[in-house]
Amino acid sequence: MTEGGTVQGKFISFEGIDGAGKSTHIGFVAGWLAARGKAVVSTREPGGTPLGEKLRELLLHEKMHLETEALLMFASRREHIAQVIAPNLALGNWVLSDRFTDASFAYQSGGRGLARDKMETLEHWVHPGLQPDLTLLFDVPLEVARERLDATRTLDKFEREQADFFEKCRGEYLRRAAEFPQRIVVIDSTRSIEAIQAHLSEVLEKLL
Ligand code: ADP
Ligand code: TYD
């Protein structure tokens, strides 16, 4: 409840290495919630605002220093929180974000090796007091994710990284899940889409 007496919406983030199945399931979750009368806003990071989408273009295609990359991810996030996430939650809407700060831990700290305390500093600076109510971590072994990534599509800067990079990203995601078991639910994404959706329904039911 906010001071005005309106009910705050809920914030769900979707995480996992590239090809794990996030995009496949965001639409399902949005539909599931809408069918239960929730107003749903689907968005993504990096991006989600006009400025954030410009930053996304740079982040996905330009070479840059690791710390520049981390700072731009959080610049995009700061704008996203101000323009989209916070106002929608205040209106009582449910916000579904394709990635949030766990992705920065996984990719910039896990994958690229940025010291975790620097990441924690950015997290505390940019969103003190705000965390997703629920994070769905789609987890698959690397080989499965690679097979699923459409061979015909042009891969971006991150998707062209080597296997070792994604192993480290996955490891950091799972470490975060163990650190925050109340918030992060690991979804075994090697199962069929139907089996995963049944699991998602159970998890969502508890959040209503
Ligand atoms: P992400 O958004 O995590 O990068 P996607 O949702 O785009 O991943 O999924 C990558 C590919 O794998 C898509 O072609 C999708 O149809 C397929 N896929 C997703 N989940 C499954 C699954 N459980 N079983 C088989 N194929 C899947
Ligand atoms: P994503 O939207 O999952 O890519 P796609 O549309 O191709 O499925 O994410 C874009 C990339 O950005 C992805 O490889 C992960 C990376 N990323 C980071 O490295 N750090 C971050 O903080 C975020 C949000 C994303």
Coordinates of N, CA and C and ligand atoms in Angstrom, one line a residue:
M1 N 0.8 -1.2 0.0 CA 0.0 0.0 0.0 C 0.9 1.3 0.0
T2 N 0.6 2.2 -0.8 CA 1.3 3.5 -0.8 C 0.5 4.4 0.2
E3 N 1.1 5.6 0.4 CA 0.4 6.6 1.4 C -1.0 6.9 0.9
G4 N -1.2 7.0 -0.4 CA -2.5 7.4 -1.0 C -3.5 6.3 -0.9
G5 N -3.1 5.1 -0.4 CA -4.0 4.0 -0.2 C -4.1 3.1 -1.4
T6 N -3.3 3.4 -2.5 CA -3.4 2.5 -3.7 C -2.4 1.3 -3.5
V7 N -2.7 0.2 -4.1 CA -1.9 -0.9 -4.0 C -0.7 -0.9 -5.0
Q8 N 0.5 -1.1 -4.4 CA 1.7 -1.1 -5.3 C 1.6 -2.3 -6.2
G9 N 2.1 -2.1 -7.5 CA 2.2 -3.3 -8.3 C 3.4 -4.1 -8.0
K10 N 3.6 -5.2 -8.7 CA 4.7 -6.1 -8.4 C 5.7 -6.1 -9.6
F11 N 7.0 -6.3 -9.2 CA 8.0 -6.2 -10.2 C 8.7 -7.6 -10.3
I12 N 8.6 -8.1 -11.6 CA 9.2 -9.4 -11.9 C 10.3 -9.3 -12.9
S13 N 11.5 -9.8 -12.6 CA 12.6 -9.8 -13.6 C 12.8 -11.2 -14.1
F14 N 13.3 -11.2 -15.4 CA 13.5 -12.5 -16.1 C 15.0 -12.5 -16.4
E15 N 15.7 -13.6 -16.0 CA 17.1 -13.7 -16.2 C 17.5 -15.0 -16.7
G16 N 18.8 -15.1 -17.2 CA 19.3 -16.3 -17.7 C 20.3 -16.0 -18.8
I17 N 21.2 -16.9 -19.1 CA 22.1 -16.7 -20.2 C 21.4 -16.6 -21.6
D18 N 22.0 -16.0 -22.6 CA 21.4 -15.9 -23.9 C 20.9 -17.3 -24.4
G19 N 19.7 -17.4 -24.8 CA 19.2 -18.6 -25.3 C 18.5 -19.5 -24.3
A20 N 18.4 -19.0 -23.0 CA 17.9 -19.9 -22.0 C 16.4 -20.0 -22.0
G21 N 15.7 -19.0 -22.7 CA 14.2 -19.0 -22.8 C 13.5 -17.9 -22.2
K22 N 14.1 -16.8 -21.8 CA 13.4 -15.7 -21.1 C 12.3 -15.2 -22.0
S23 N 12.7 -14.8 -23.2 CA 11.7 -14.1 -24.1 C 10.5 -15.0 -24.4
T24 N 10.7 -16.3 -24.5 CA 9.6 -17.2 -24.7 C 8.6 -17.2 -23.6
H25 N 9.0 -17.0 -22.4 CA 8.1 -17.1 -21.3 C 7.6 -15.7 -20.8
I26 N 8.2 -14.6 -21.2 CA 7.6 -13.3 -20.7 C 6.2 -13.2 -21.2
G27 N 5.9 -13.5 -22.4 CA 4.6 -13.4 -23.0 C 3.6 -14.3 -22.2
F28 N 4.0 -15.5 -21.9 CA 3.2 -16.4 -21.1 C 2.8 -15.7 -19.8
V29 N 3.8 -15.2 -19.1 CA 3.6 -14.6 -17.7 C 2.7 -13.4 -17.9
A30 N 2.9 -12.6 -18.9 CA 2.1 -11.4 -19.1 C 0.6 -11.8 -19.3
G31 N 0.4 -12.9 -20.1 CA -1.0 -13.3 -20.4 C -1.6 -13.9 -19.2
W32 N -0.8 -14.7 -18.4 CA -1.3 -15.3 -17.2 C -1.8 -14.3 -16.2
L33 N -1.0 -13.2 -16.0 CA -1.4 -12.2 -15.1 C -2.6 -11.3 -15.6
A34 N -2.6 -11.1 -16.9 CA -3.7 -10.3 -17.5 C -5.0 -11.0 -17.3
A35 N -4.9 -12.4 -17.5 CA -6.2 -13.2 -17.3 C -6.7 -13.1 -15.9
R36 N -5.8 -12.7 -15.0 CA -6.3 -12.6 -13.6 C -6.5 -11.1 -13.2
G37 N -6.7 -10.3 -14.2 CA -7.1 -8.9 -14.0 C -6.0 -7.9 -13.7
K38 N -4.7 -8.3 -13.9 CA -3.6 -7.4 -13.5 C -3.3 -6.6 -14.8
A39 N -2.9 -5.3 -14.5 CA -2.4 -4.5 -15.6 C -0.9 -4.7 -15.7
V40 N -0.5 -5.1 -16.9 CA 0.9 -5.6 -17.0 C 1.7 -4.7 -18.0
V41 N 2.9 -4.4 -17.6 CA 3.8 -3.6 -18.5 C 5.0 -4.5 -18.7
S42 N 5.3 -4.8 -20.0 CA 6.5 -5.6 -20.3 C 7.6 -4.7 -20.8
T43 N 8.8 -4.8 -20.3 CA 9.9 -3.9 -20.7 C 11.2 -4.7 -20.7
R44 N 12.4 -4.0 -21.0 CA 13.6 -4.8 -21.0 C 14.8 -3.9 -20.7
E45 N 15.9 -4.6 -20.4 CA 17.2 -3.9 -20.1 C 18.3 -4.6 -20.9
P46 N 19.4 -3.9 -21.3 CA 19.4 -2.5 -21.4 C 18.3 -2.0 -22.3
G47 N 17.7 -0.8 -22.0 CA 16.7 -0.3 -22.9 C 15.5 0.1 -22.1
G48 N 14.3 0.0 -22.7 CA 13.1 0.3 -22.0 C 12.6 1.7 -22.0
T49 N 13.5 2.6 -22.4 CA 13.1 4.0 -22.5 C 13.8 4.5 -23.8
P50 N 13.4 5.7 -24.4 CA 14.1 6.1 -25.6 C 15.6 6.3 -25.4
L51 N 16.0 6.9 -24.3 CA 17.5 7.0 -24.1 C 18.1 5.6 -23.8
G52 N 17.4 4.8 -23.1 CA 17.9 3.4 -22.8 C 18.1 2.6 -24.0
E53 N 17.2 2.8 -25.0 CA 17.4 2.0 -26.3 C 18.6 2.5 -27.0
K54 N 18.9 3.8 -26.9 CA 20.1 4.3 -27.6 C 21.3 3.8 -26.9
L55 N 21.3 3.7 -25.6 CA 22.4 3.1 -24.9 C 22.6 1.6 -25.2
R56 N 21.4 0.9 -25.4 CA 21.4 -0.5 -25.7 C 22.2 -0.7 -27.1
E57 N 21.9 0.2 -28.0 CA 22.6 0.1 -29.3 C 24.1 0.1 -29.1
L58 N 24.6 1.0 -28.3 CA 26.0 1.2 -28.1 C 26.5 -0.1 -27.3
L59 N 25.8 -0.5 -26.3 CA 26.2 -1.6 -25.4 C 26.3 -2.9 -26.2
L60 N 25.4 -3.1 -27.1 CA 25.4 -4.4 -27.8 C 26.3 -4.4 -29.0
H61 N 26.8 -3.3 -29.5 CA 27.6 -3.3 -30.7 C 28.9 -2.6 -30.7
E62 N 29.2 -1.8 -29.6 CA 30.5 -1.1 -29.6 C 31.4 -1.7 -28.6
K63 N 32.7 -1.8 -28.9 CA 33.7 -2.2 -28.0 C 33.9 -1.1 -27.0
M64 N 34.1 -1.4 -25.7 CA 34.3 -0.4 -24.7 C 35.0 -1.0 -23.5
H65 N 35.5 -0.1 -22.6 CA 36.2 -0.6 -21.4 C 35.1 -1.3 -20.5
L66 N 35.5 -2.3 -19.8 CA 34.6 -3.0 -18.9 C 33.8 -2.1 -18.0
E67 N 34.5 -1.1 -17.4 CA 33.8 -0.3 -16.4 C 32.8 0.7 -17.1
T68 N 33.2 1.1 -18.4 CA 32.3 1.9 -19.2 C 31.0 1.1 -19.4
E69 N 31.2 -0.2 -19.7 CA 30.0 -1.0 -20.0 C 29.1 -1.1 -18.8
A70 N 29.8 -1.4 -17.6 CA 29.0 -1.5 -16.4 C 28.2 -0.2 -16.1
L71 N 28.9 1.0 -16.2 CA 28.3 2.3 -15.9 C 27.2 2.6 -16.9
L72 N 27.3 2.2 -18.2 CA 26.2 2.5 -19.1 C 25.0 1.6 -18.8
M73 N 25.3 0.3 -18.4 CA 24.2 -0.6 -18.0 C 23.4 0.1 -16.9
F74 N 24.1 0.7 -15.9 CA 23.4 1.3 -14.8 C 22.8 2.6 -15.2
A75 N 23.4 3.3 -16.2 CA 22.8 4.6 -16.6 C 21.4 4.3 -17.3
S76 N 21.4 3.2 -18.1 CA 20.2 2.8 -18.7 C 19.2 2.4 -17.7
R77 N 19.6 1.7 -16.7 CA 18.8 1.2 -15.6 C 18.2 2.4 -14.8
R78 N 19.0 3.4 -14.5 CA 18.6 4.6 -13.7 C 17.4 5.2 -14.4
E79 N 17.5 5.4 -15.7 CA 16.5 6.0 -16.5 C 15.2 5.1 -16.6
H80 N 15.5 3.9 -16.7 CA 14.4 2.9 -16.8 C 13.5 2.9 -15.5
I81 N 14.2 3.0 -14.3 CA 13.5 3.0 -13.1 C 12.7 4.3 -13.0
A82 N 13.4 5.4 -13.3 CA 12.7 6.7 -13.2 C 11.5 6.8 -14.1
Q83 N 11.7 6.4 -15.4 CA 10.6 6.6 -16.4 C 9.5 5.5 -16.4
V84 N 9.9 4.3 -16.1 CA 9.0 3.2 -16.4 C 8.7 2.4 -15.1
I85 N 9.8 1.9 -14.4 CA 9.5 0.9 -13.3 C 8.8 1.5 -12.1
A86 N 9.4 2.6 -11.6 CA 8.8 3.2 -10.4 C 7.4 3.8 -10.6
P87 N 7.2 4.6 -11.7 CA 5.9 5.1 -11.9 C 4.8 4.0 -12.1
N88 N 5.1 3.0 -12.8 CA 4.1 1.9 -13.0 C 3.8 1.1 -11.8
L89 N 4.8 0.9 -11.0 CA 4.6 0.2 -9.7 C 3.7 1.1 -8.8
A90 N 3.9 2.4 -8.8 CA 3.1 3.3 -8.0 C 1.7 3.3 -8.5
L91 N 1.5 3.1 -9.8 CA 0.1 3.1 -10.3 C -0.6 1.8 -10.0
G92 N 0.1 0.8 -9.5 CA -0.5 -0.5 -9.2 C -0.3 -1.5 -10.4
N93 N 0.5 -1.1 -11.4 CA 0.7 -2.1 -12.5 C 1.8 -3.1 -12.2
W94 N 1.8 -4.2 -12.8 CA 2.8 -5.2 -12.7 C 3.8 -4.9 -13.8
V95 N 5.1 -4.9 -13.4 CA 6.2 -4.6 -14.4 C 7.0 -5.9 -14.6
L96 N 7.1 -6.4 -15.8 CA 7.9 -7.5 -16.2 C 9.1 -7.0 -17.0
S97 N 10.3 -7.3 -16.4 CA 11.5 -6.8 -17.1 C 12.4 -7.9 -17.6
D98 N 12.6 -7.9 -18.9 CA 13.6 -8.9 -19.5 C 15.0 -8.4 -19.0
R99 N 15.4 -8.9 -17.9 CA 16.7 -8.5 -17.3 C 16.6 -7.3 -16.4
F100 N 17.4 -7.4 -15.3 CA 17.6 -6.3 -14.3 C 19.0 -6.5 -13.7
T101 N 19.3 -6.0 -12.5 CA 20.6 -5.9 -12.0 C 21.3 -7.3 -11.9
D102 N 20.6 -8.4 -11.7 CA 21.3 -9.7 -11.6 C 22.1 -9.9 -12.9
A103 N 21.6 -9.4 -14.0 CA 22.3 -9.5 -15.3 C 23.7 -8.8 -15.3
S104 N 23.7 -7.7 -14.6 CA 25.0 -7.0 -14.5 C 26.0 -7.8 -13.6
F105 N 25.5 -8.4 -12.5 CA 26.4 -9.3 -11.7 C 26.8 -10.4 -12.6
A106 N 25.9 -11.0 -13.4 CA 26.3 -12.2 -14.1 C 27.2 -11.9 -15.2
Y107 N 26.9 -10.9 -16.0 CA 27.7 -10.6 -17.2 C 29.0 -9.7 -16.9
Q108 N 28.8 -8.6 -16.2 CA 30.0 -7.7 -16.0 C 30.9 -8.3 -14.9
S109 N 30.3 -8.8 -13.8 CA 31.2 -9.4 -12.8 C 31.5 -10.8 -13.1
G110 N 30.5 -11.7 -13.2 CA 30.8 -13.1 -13.5 C 31.6 -13.3 -14.8
G111 N 31.0 -12.8 -15.9 CA 31.6 -13.1 -17.2 C 32.9 -12.3 -17.5
R112 N 32.8 -11.0 -17.2 CA 34.0 -10.1 -17.5 C 34.9 -9.9 -16.4
G113 N 34.5 -10.2 -15.1 CA 35.4 -10.1 -14.0 C 35.5 -8.8 -13.3
L114 N 34.5 -7.9 -13.5 CA 34.5 -6.6 -12.7 C 34.3 -7.0 -11.2
A115 N 35.1 -6.4 -10.3 CA 35.0 -6.7 -8.9 C 33.5 -6.5 -8.4
R116 N 33.1 -7.5 -7.6 CA 31.7 -7.6 -7.2 C 31.4 -6.4 -6.3
D117 N 32.4 -5.9 -5.5 CA 32.0 -4.7 -4.6 C 31.7 -3.5 -5.5
K118 N 32.3 -3.3 -6.6 CA 32.0 -2.2 -7.5 C 30.6 -2.3 -8.0
M119 N 30.2 -3.5 -8.3 CA 28.8 -3.8 -8.8 C 27.8 -3.5 -7.6
E120 N 28.2 -3.9 -6.4 CA 27.3 -3.6 -5.3 C 27.2 -2.1 -5.0
T121 N 28.3 -1.4 -5.2 CA 28.2 0.1 -5.1 C 27.2 0.7 -6.0
L122 N 27.3 0.2 -7.3 CA 26.3 0.7 -8.3 C 24.9 0.4 -7.9
E123 N 24.7 -0.9 -7.5 CA 23.4 -1.3 -7.2 C 22.8 -0.5 -6.0
H124 N 23.6 -0.2 -5.0 CA 23.1 0.6 -3.9 C 22.9 2.0 -4.2
W125 N 23.7 2.5 -5.2 CA 23.6 3.9 -5.6 C 22.3 4.1 -6.4
V126 N 22.1 3.2 -7.4 CA 21.1 3.4 -8.4 C 19.7 2.9 -7.9
H127 N 19.7 1.9 -7.1 CA 18.3 1.5 -6.7 C 18.3 1.0 -5.2
P128 N 18.7 1.9 -4.3 CA 18.6 1.5 -2.9 C 17.1 1.2 -2.6
G129 N 16.8 0.1 -1.9 CA 15.4 -0.2 -1.5 C 14.6 -0.7 -2.6
L130 N 15.0 -0.8 -3.9 CA 14.2 -1.4 -4.9 C 14.8 -2.7 -5.4
Q131 N 14.1 -3.8 -5.3 CA 14.5 -5.1 -5.8 C 13.3 -5.7 -6.4
P132 N 13.4 -6.6 -7.4 CA 12.3 -7.3 -7.9 C 11.6 -8.1 -6.8
D133 N 10.2 -8.2 -6.9 CA 9.5 -9.0 -5.9 C 9.8 -10.5 -6.2
L134 N 10.1 -10.7 -7.5 CA 10.4 -12.1 -7.9 C 11.3 -12.0 -9.1
T135 N 12.3 -12.9 -9.1 CA 13.2 -13.0 -10.3 C 13.1 -14.5 -10.7
L136 N 12.8 -14.6 -12.0 CA 12.7 -16.0 -12.6 C 14.0 -16.2 -13.3
L137 N 14.8 -17.1 -12.8 CA 16.1 -17.4 -13.5 C 16.0 -18.7 -14.3
F138 N 16.0 -18.5 -15.6 CA 15.9 -19.6 -16.6 C 17.3 -20.2 -16.7
D139 N 17.4 -21.4 -16.3 CA 18.7 -22.0 -16.2 C 18.9 -23.2 -17.1
V140 N 19.8 -23.2 -18.0 CA 20.2 -24.3 -18.9 C 21.7 -24.4 -19.0
P141 N 22.1 -25.7 -19.3 CA 23.6 -25.8 -19.6 C 23.8 -25.0 -20.9
L142 N 25.1 -24.6 -21.0 CA 25.5 -23.8 -22.1 C 25.2 -24.4 -23.5
E143 N 25.4 -25.7 -23.6 CA 25.3 -26.3 -24.9 C 23.8 -26.2 -25.4
V144 N 22.9 -26.3 -24.4 CA 21.5 -26.3 -24.7 C 21.1 -24.8 -25.2
A145 N 21.6 -23.8 -24.5 CA 21.4 -22.4 -24.9 C 21.9 -22.2 -26.3
R146 N 23.1 -22.7 -26.5 CA 23.8 -22.4 -27.8 C 23.0 -23.0 -29.0
E147 N 22.5 -24.3 -28.7 CA 21.7 -24.9 -29.8 C 20.4 -24.2 -30.1
R148 N 19.9 -23.6 -29.0 CA 18.6 -22.9 -29.2 C 18.7 -21.6 -29.9
L149 N 19.8 -20.9 -29.7 CA 20.0 -19.6 -30.3 C 19.9 -19.8 -31.8
D150 N 19.0 -19.1 -32.4 CA 18.7 -19.2 -33.9 C 20.0 -19.0 -34.7
A151 N 20.4 -20.1 -35.4 CA 21.7 -20.0 -36.1 C 21.7 -19.0 -37.2
T152 N 20.5 -18.6 -37.6 CA 20.4 -17.7 -38.8 C 20.5 -16.2 -38.3
R153 N 20.3 -16.0 -37.0 CA 20.2 -14.6 -36.6 C 21.6 -14.0 -36.3
T154 N 21.7 -12.7 -36.6 CA 23.1 -12.1 -36.4 C 23.3 -11.9 -34.9
L155 N 24.4 -12.4 -34.4 CA 24.7 -12.4 -33.0 C 25.3 -11.0 -32.6
D156 N 24.9 -10.5 -31.4 CA 25.4 -9.3 -30.9 C 26.7 -9.5 -30.2
K157 N 27.3 -8.4 -29.6 CA 28.6 -8.5 -29.0 C 28.7 -9.5 -27.9
F158 N 27.6 -9.6 -27.1 CA 27.6 -10.6 -26.0 C 27.4 -12.0 -26.5
E159 N 26.5 -12.2 -27.5 CA 26.3 -13.5 -28.0 C 27.4 -14.1 -28.7
R160 N 28.4 -13.3 -29.1 CA 29.6 -13.8 -29.8 C 30.7 -14.2 -28.8
E161 N 30.4 -14.0 -27.5 CA 31.4 -14.4 -26.5 C 31.6 -16.0 -26.5
Q162 N 32.8 -16.4 -26.0 CA 33.1 -17.8 -25.9 C 32.4 -18.6 -24.8
A163 N 32.4 -19.9 -24.9 CA 31.7 -20.7 -23.9 C 32.1 -20.4 -22.5
D164 N 33.4 -20.2 -22.3 CA 33.9 -19.9 -20.9 C 33.2 -18.7 -20.3
F165 N 33.0 -17.7 -21.1 CA 32.3 -16.5 -20.6 C 30.9 -16.8 -20.1
F166 N 30.1 -17.6 -20.8 CA 28.8 -17.9 -20.4 C 28.7 -18.9 -19.2
E167 N 29.7 -19.8 -19.1 CA 29.8 -20.6 -17.9 C 30.0 -19.7 -16.7
K168 N 30.8 -18.7 -16.8 CA 31.0 -17.8 -15.7 C 29.7 -17.0 -15.4
C169 N 29.0 -16.6 -16.4 CA 27.8 -15.8 -16.2 C 26.8 -16.7 -15.5
R170 N 26.7 -18.0 -16.0 CA 25.7 -18.9 -15.4 C 26.1 -19.2 -13.9
G171 N 27.4 -19.3 -13.7 CA 27.8 -19.6 -12.3 C 27.5 -18.4 -11.4
E172 N 27.6 -17.2 -11.9 CA 27.3 -16.0 -11.0 C 25.8 -15.9 -10.8
Y173 N 25.0 -16.2 -11.8 CA 23.5 -16.3 -11.7 C 23.1 -17.2 -10.5
L174 N 23.7 -18.4 -10.6 CA 23.4 -19.5 -9.6 C 23.9 -19.1 -8.2
R175 N 25.0 -18.4 -8.2 CA 25.5 -17.9 -6.9 C 24.5 -16.9 -6.3
R176 N 24.0 -16.0 -7.1 CA 23.0 -15.0 -6.7 C 21.8 -15.7 -6.2
A177 N 21.3 -16.7 -6.9 CA 20.1 -17.5 -6.6 C 20.3 -18.1 -5.2
A178 N 21.5 -18.6 -4.9 CA 21.7 -19.2 -3.6 C 21.8 -18.1 -2.5
E179 N 22.2 -16.9 -2.9 CA 22.3 -15.8 -1.9 C 20.9 -15.2 -1.6
F180 N 20.1 -15.2 -2.6 CA 18.7 -14.6 -2.4 C 17.6 -15.6 -2.8
P181 N 17.5 -16.7 -2.0 CA 16.6 -17.7 -2.3 C 15.1 -17.3 -2.2
Q182 N 14.8 -16.3 -1.4 CA 13.4 -15.8 -1.3 C 13.0 -15.1 -2.6
R183 N 13.9 -14.4 -3.2 CA 13.5 -13.6 -4.4 C 13.7 -14.4 -5.7
I184 N 14.8 -15.1 -5.8 CA 15.2 -15.7 -7.1 C 14.7 -17.2 -7.2
V185 N 13.9 -17.5 -8.1 CA 13.4 -18.9 -8.3 C 14.1 -19.4 -9.6
V186 N 14.8 -20.5 -9.4 CA 15.5 -21.1 -10.6 C 14.6 -22.0 -11.3
I187 N 14.4 -21.8 -12.6 CA 13.5 -22.5 -13.5 C 14.4 -23.4 -14.4
D188 N 14.3 -24.8 -14.2 CA 15.0 -25.7 -15.0 C 14.5 -25.6 -16.4
S189 N 15.2 -25.0 -17.3 CA 14.7 -24.6 -18.6 C 15.1 -25.7 -19.6
T190 N 15.6 -26.8 -19.2 CA 15.8 -27.9 -20.1 C 14.5 -28.7 -20.4
R191 N 13.5 -28.4 -19.6 CA 12.2 -29.1 -19.7 C 11.5 -28.6 -20.9
S192 N 10.3 -29.2 -21.2 CA 9.5 -28.7 -22.3 C 8.9 -27.4 -21.9
I193 N 8.5 -26.6 -22.9 CA 7.9 -25.3 -22.7 C 6.6 -25.5 -21.8
E194 N 5.8 -26.5 -22.0 CA 4.6 -26.8 -21.3 C 4.9 -27.0 -19.8
A195 N 6.0 -27.9 -19.6 CA 6.4 -28.2 -18.2 C 6.8 -26.9 -17.5
I196 N 7.6 -26.1 -18.2 CA 8.1 -24.8 -17.6 C 6.9 -23.9 -17.2
Q197 N 5.9 -23.9 -18.1 CA 4.8 -23.0 -17.9 C 3.9 -23.5 -16.7
A198 N 3.8 -24.8 -16.5 CA 3.1 -25.3 -15.3 C 3.9 -24.8 -14.1
H199 N 5.2 -24.9 -14.1 CA 6.0 -24.5 -12.9 C 5.8 -23.0 -12.7
L200 N 5.8 -22.2 -13.8 CA 5.7 -20.7 -13.7 C 4.3 -20.4 -13.0
S201 N 3.3 -21.1 -13.4 CA 1.9 -20.9 -12.9 C 1.9 -21.1 -11.4
E202 N 2.6 -22.1 -10.9 CA 2.7 -22.4 -9.5 C 3.4 -21.3 -8.7
V203 N 4.5 -20.8 -9.3 CA 5.3 -19.7 -8.7 C 4.5 -18.5 -8.6
L204 N 3.8 -18.1 -9.7 CA 3.0 -16.9 -9.8 C 1.8 -16.9 -8.9
E205 N 1.2 -18.1 -8.7 CA 0.0 -18.2 -7.8 C 0.4 -17.7 -6.4
K206 N 1.6 -18.0 -6.0 CA 2.1 -17.7 -4.7 C 2.3 -16.1 -4.5
L207 N 2.5 -15.5 -5.7 CA 2.8 -14.0 -5.6 C 1.5 -13.2 -5.6
L208 N 0.4 -13.8 -6.0 CA -0.8 -13.0 -6.2 C -1.3 -12.5 -4.8
Ligands
ADP1 P1 16.4 -15.8 -24.4 O1 15.3 -14.8 -24.5 O2 16.6 -16.3 -23.0 O3 17.6 -15.5 -25.2 P2 14.5 -17.3 -26.1 O4 13.2 -17.3 -25.3 O5 14.6 -16.4 -27.3 O6 15.8 -17.1 -25.2 O7 14.7 -18.8 -26.6 C1 15.7 -19.2 -27.5 C2 15.2 -20.2 -28.5 O8 14.9 -21.5 -27.8 C3 13.9 -19.9 -29.2 O9 14.0 -20.3 -30.5 C4 12.8 -20.6 -28.4 O10 11.7 -20.9 -29.2 C5 13.6 -21.9 -28.0 N1 13.1 -22.4 -26.6 C6 12.9 -21.7 -25.5 N2 12.5 -22.4 -24.5 C7 12.5 -23.7 -25.0 C8 12.3 -25.0 -24.4 N3 11.9 -25.1 -23.1 N4 12.4 -26.1 -25.2 C9 12.8 -26.0 -26.5 N5 13.0 -24.8 -27.1 C10 12.9 -23.7 -26.4
TYD2 P1 18.9 -9.5 -24.2 O1 17.8 -8.5 -24.2 O2 18.7 -10.7 -23.4 O3 19.4 -9.9 -25.6 P2 18.4 -10.5 -26.8 O4 17.4 -9.4 -27.2 O5 19.5 -10.7 -27.9 O6 17.8 -11.7 -26.2 O7 20.2 -8.8 -23.5 C1 21.1 -8.1 -24.2 C2 22.5 -8.4 -23.7 O8 22.9 -7.5 -22.7 C3 22.6 -9.8 -23.1 O9 23.6 -10.5 -23.8 C4 23.1 -9.6 -21.7 C5 23.6 -8.2 -21.7 N1 23.5 -7.5 -20.4 C6 24.6 -7.3 -19.6 O10 25.7 -7.7 -20.0 N2 24.4 -6.6 -18.4 C7 23.2 -6.1 -18.0 O11 23.2 -5.5 -16.9 C8 22.1 -6.4 -18.8 C9 20.8 -5.9 -18.4 C10 22.2 -7.1 -20.0

